[in-house]
Short mmCIF file of C-alpha atoms in Angstrom, two decimals:
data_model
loop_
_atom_site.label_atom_id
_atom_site.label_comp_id
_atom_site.label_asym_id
_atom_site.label_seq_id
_atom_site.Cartn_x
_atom_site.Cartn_y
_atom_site.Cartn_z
CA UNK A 1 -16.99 -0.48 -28.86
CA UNK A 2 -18.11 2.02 -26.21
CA UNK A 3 -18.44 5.03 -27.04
CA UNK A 4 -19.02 8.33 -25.01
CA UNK A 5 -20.72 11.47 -26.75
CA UNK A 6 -20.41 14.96 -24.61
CA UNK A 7 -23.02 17.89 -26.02
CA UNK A 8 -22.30 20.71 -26.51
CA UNK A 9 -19.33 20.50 -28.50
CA UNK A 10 -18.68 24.09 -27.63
CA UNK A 11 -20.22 26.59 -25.23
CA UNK A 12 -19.75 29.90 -25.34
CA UNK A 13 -21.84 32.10 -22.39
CA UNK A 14 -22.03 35.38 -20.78
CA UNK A 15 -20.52 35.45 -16.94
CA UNK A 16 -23.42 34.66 -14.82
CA UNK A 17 -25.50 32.63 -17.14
CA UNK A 18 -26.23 28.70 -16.40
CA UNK A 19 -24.97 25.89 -18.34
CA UNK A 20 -25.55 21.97 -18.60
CA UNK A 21 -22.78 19.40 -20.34
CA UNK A 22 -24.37 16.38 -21.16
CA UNK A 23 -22.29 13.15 -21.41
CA UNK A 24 -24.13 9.84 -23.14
CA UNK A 25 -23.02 6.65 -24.09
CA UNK A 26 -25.34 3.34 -24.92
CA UNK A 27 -23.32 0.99 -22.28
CA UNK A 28 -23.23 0.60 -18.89
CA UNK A 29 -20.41 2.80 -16.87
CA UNK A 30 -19.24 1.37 -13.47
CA UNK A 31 -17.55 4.94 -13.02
CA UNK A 32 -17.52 8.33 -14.22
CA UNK A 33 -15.70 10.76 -13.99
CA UNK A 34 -15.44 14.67 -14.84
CA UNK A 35 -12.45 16.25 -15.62
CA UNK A 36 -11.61 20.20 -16.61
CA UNK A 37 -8.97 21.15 -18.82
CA UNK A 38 -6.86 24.58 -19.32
CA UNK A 39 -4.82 24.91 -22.50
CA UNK A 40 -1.65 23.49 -22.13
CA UNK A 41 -2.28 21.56 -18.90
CA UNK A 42 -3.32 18.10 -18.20
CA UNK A 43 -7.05 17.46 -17.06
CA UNK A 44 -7.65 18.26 -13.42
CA UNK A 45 -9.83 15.71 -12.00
CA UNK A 46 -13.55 17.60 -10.90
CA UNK A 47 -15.67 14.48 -9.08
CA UNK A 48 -16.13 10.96 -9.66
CA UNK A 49 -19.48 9.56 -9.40
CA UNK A 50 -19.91 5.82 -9.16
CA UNK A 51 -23.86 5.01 -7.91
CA UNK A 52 -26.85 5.08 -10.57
CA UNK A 53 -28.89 8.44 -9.85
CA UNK A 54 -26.32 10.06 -7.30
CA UNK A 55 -25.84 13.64 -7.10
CA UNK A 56 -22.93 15.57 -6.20
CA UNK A 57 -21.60 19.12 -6.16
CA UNK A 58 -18.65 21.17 -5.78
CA UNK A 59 -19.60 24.35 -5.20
CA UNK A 60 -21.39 26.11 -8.37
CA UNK A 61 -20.80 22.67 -10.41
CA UNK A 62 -23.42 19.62 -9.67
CA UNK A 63 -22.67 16.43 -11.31
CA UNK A 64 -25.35 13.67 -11.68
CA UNK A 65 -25.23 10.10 -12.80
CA UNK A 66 -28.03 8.85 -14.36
CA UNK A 67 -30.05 5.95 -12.89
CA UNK A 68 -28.58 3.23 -15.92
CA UNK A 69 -25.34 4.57 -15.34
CA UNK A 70 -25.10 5.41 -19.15
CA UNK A 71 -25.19 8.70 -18.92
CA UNK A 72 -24.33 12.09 -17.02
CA UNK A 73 -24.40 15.72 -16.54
CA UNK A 74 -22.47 18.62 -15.14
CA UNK A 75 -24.55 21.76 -14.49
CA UNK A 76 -22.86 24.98 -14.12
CA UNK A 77 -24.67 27.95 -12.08
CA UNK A 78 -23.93 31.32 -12.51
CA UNK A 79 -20.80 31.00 -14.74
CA UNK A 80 -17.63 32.45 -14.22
CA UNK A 81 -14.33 33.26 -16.59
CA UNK A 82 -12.63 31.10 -14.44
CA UNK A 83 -14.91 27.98 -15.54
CA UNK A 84 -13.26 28.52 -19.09
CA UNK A 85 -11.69 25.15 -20.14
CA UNK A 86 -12.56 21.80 -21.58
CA UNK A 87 -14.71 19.71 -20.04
CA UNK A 88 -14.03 15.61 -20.81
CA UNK A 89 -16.16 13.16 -19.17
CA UNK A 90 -14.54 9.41 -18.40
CA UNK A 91 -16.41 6.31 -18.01
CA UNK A 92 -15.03 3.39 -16.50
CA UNK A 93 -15.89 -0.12 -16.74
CA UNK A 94 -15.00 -3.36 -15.04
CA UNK A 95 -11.45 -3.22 -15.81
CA UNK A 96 -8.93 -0.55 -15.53
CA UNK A 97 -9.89 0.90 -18.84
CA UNK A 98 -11.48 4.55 -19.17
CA UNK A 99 -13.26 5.73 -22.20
CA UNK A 100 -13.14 9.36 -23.03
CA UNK A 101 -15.94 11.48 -24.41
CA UNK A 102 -15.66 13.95 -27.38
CA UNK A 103 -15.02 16.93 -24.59
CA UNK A 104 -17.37 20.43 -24.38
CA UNK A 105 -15.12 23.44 -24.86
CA UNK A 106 -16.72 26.43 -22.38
CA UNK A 107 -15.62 29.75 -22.83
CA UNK A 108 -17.48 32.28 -20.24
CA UNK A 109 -17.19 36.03 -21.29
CA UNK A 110 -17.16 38.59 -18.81
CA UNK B 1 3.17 14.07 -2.65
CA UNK B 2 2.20 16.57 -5.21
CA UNK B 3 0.86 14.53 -7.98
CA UNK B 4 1.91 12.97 -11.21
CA UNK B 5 4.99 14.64 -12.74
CA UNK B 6 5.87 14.88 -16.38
CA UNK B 7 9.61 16.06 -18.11
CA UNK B 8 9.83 17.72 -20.45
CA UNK B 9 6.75 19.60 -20.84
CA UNK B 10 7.83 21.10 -24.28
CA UNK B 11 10.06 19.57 -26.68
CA UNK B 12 10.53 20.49 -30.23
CA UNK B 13 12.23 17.82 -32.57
CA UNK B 14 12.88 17.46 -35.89
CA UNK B 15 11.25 15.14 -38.14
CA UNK B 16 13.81 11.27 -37.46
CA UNK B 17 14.52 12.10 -33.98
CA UNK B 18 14.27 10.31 -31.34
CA UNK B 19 12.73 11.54 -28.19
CA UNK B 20 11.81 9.95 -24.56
CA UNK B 21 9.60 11.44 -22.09
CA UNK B 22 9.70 10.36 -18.50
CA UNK B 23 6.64 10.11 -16.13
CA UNK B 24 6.54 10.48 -12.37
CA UNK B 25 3.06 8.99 -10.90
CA UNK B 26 1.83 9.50 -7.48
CA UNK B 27 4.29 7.40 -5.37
CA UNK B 28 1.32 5.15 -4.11
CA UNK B 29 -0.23 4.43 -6.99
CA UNK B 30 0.38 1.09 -9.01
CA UNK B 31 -1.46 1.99 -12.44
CA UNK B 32 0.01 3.81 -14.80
CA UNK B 33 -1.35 4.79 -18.66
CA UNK B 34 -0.15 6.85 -21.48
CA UNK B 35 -2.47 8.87 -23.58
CA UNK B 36 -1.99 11.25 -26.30
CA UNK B 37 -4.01 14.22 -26.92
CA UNK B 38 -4.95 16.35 -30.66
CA UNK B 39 -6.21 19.73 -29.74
CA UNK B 40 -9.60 19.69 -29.40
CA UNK B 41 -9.86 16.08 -28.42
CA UNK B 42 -10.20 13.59 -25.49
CA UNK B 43 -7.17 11.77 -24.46
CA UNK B 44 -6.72 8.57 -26.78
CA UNK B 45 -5.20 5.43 -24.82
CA UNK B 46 -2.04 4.54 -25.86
CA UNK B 47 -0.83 2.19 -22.92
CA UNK B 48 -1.12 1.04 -19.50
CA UNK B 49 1.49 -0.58 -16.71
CA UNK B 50 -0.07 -2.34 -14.04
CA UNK B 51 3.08 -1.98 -11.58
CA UNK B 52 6.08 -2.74 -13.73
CA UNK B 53 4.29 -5.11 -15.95
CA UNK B 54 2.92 -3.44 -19.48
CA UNK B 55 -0.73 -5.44 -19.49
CA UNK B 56 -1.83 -3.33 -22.66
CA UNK B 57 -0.85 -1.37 -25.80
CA UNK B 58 -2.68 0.04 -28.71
CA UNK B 59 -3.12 -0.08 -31.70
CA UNK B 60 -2.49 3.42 -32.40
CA UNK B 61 1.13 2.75 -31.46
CA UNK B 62 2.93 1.85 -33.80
CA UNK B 63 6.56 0.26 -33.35
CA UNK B 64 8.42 3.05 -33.48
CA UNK B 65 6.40 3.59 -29.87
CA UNK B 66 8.09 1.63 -27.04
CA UNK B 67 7.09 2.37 -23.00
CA UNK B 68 8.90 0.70 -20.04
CA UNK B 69 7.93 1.06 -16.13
CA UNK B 70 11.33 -0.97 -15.28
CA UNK B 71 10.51 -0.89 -11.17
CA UNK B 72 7.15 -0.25 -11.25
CA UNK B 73 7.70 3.61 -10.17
CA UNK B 74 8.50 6.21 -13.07
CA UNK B 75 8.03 4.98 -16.70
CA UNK B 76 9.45 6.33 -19.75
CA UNK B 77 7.68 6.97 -23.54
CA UNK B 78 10.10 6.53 -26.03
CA UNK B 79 9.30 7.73 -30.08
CA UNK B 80 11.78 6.66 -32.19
CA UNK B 81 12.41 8.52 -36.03
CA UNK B 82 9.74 10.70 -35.41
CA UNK B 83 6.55 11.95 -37.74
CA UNK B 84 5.51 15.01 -38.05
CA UNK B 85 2.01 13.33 -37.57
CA UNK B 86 3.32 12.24 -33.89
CA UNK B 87 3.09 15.98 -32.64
CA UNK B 88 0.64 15.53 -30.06
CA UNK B 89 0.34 16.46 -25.99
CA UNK B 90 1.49 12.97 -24.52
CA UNK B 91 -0.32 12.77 -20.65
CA UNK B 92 0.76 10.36 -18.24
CA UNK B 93 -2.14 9.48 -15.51
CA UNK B 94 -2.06 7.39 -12.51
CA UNK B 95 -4.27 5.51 -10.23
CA UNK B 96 -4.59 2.84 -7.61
CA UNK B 97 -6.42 -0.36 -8.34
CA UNK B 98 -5.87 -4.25 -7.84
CA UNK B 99 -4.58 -7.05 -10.73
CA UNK B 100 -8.20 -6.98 -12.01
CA UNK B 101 -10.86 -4.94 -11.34
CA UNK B 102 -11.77 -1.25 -11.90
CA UNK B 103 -9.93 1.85 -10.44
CA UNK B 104 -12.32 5.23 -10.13
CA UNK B 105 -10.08 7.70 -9.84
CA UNK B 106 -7.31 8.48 -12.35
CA UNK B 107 -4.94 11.54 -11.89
CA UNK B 108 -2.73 12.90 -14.59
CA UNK B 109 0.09 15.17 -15.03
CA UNK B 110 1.05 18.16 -17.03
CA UNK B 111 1.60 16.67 -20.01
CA UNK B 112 4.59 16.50 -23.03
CA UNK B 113 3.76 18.64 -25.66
CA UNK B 114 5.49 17.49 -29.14
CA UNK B 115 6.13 19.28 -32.19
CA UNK B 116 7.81 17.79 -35.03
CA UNK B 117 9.23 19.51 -37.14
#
């Protein structure tokens, strides 16, 4: 069964402070993908990252896959209230099947 | 097109209702999956519609769950005599992607939130 595991569970930060959410998982991902999450809303779709080792960003948020494509991490710089939400990461596989991690709840105080 | 749709976004029921939720995907796209959602959790796969064809359903529904796609556009979630234990957020997602295969980006909606009571 695979299984995705997202650290911190929660994450609760002073505005301007820098963050990392770390998603692992012990098989092989042909896709990830990050998602963010308000209460009551359905996840919003951040980046998708497909390539072993790539890198992207979007703006203050920079998402890396790691070289096994097992595992990734979204790092936050200088945090903002508006970053408050719950972060899931997605992996996909070979099929049209996406497993979701555990999610990171951020809160970031002002 | 301004994404995947979901009605009603609240609905409050008592406990041996029946309720159906309708889902409105992004008009291109020809995958379509239910999820449901505990607070605090990741969405948990309930079932997916590969055009109008239902190619999977889990275990976690039971058969008081049934989901149809009947043209392969908007699909439907019904719950039939209703638990308290089914209140839930029920997301709808969509995405484009072939018979077999992957698909890398998935979109959802807003989301049914359920409360029995």
């Amino acid at each position: 069964t695979q299984l995705l595991e997202q650290s911190p569970q929660f994450l609760s930060i002073q505005e301007g402070e820098n963050l990392t959410v770390y998603c692992n998982s012990s098989s092989v991902f042909s896709s990830l993908q990050w998602y963010r999450q308000e209460p009551g809303e359905g996840p919003v779709l951040l980046v998708t990252v497909v390539t072993g080792g790539e890198v992207k960003k979007l703006k203050r948020l920079t998402f890396q896959f790691g070289d096994a494509r097992k595992d990734s991490s979204l790092h936050i710089t200088a945090a903002q209230p508006g970053d408050t939400g719950l972060y899931l990461c997605a992996g996909g596989g070979g099929t049209y099947k996406y497993i979701f991690g555990t999610g990171t709840r951020l809160k970031v105080l002002a | 097109d301004t994404g995947v749709s979901q009605d009603p976004r609240h609905k409050i029921t008592k406990r041996g209702q029946n309720v159906t939720f309708r889902c409105d995907p992004i008009s291109e796209h020809n995958r379509l999956y239910w999820y449901r959602q505990t607070l605090g959790q990741g969405p948990e796969f309930l079932t997916y519609f590969q055009n109008e064809a239902q190619l999977e359903k889990s275990r976690l529904l039971s058969d008081r769950f049934s989901a149809e796609r009947p043209k392969g556009s908007f699909s439907t979630l019904e719950i039939q005599r209703t638990e308290q234990g089914d209140s839930a957020m029920y997301l709808c997602a969509s995405s484009l992607g072939g018979v077999r295969g992957p698909s890398y980006e998935q979109y959802f909606g807003p989301g049914t939130r359920l409360m029995v009571t």
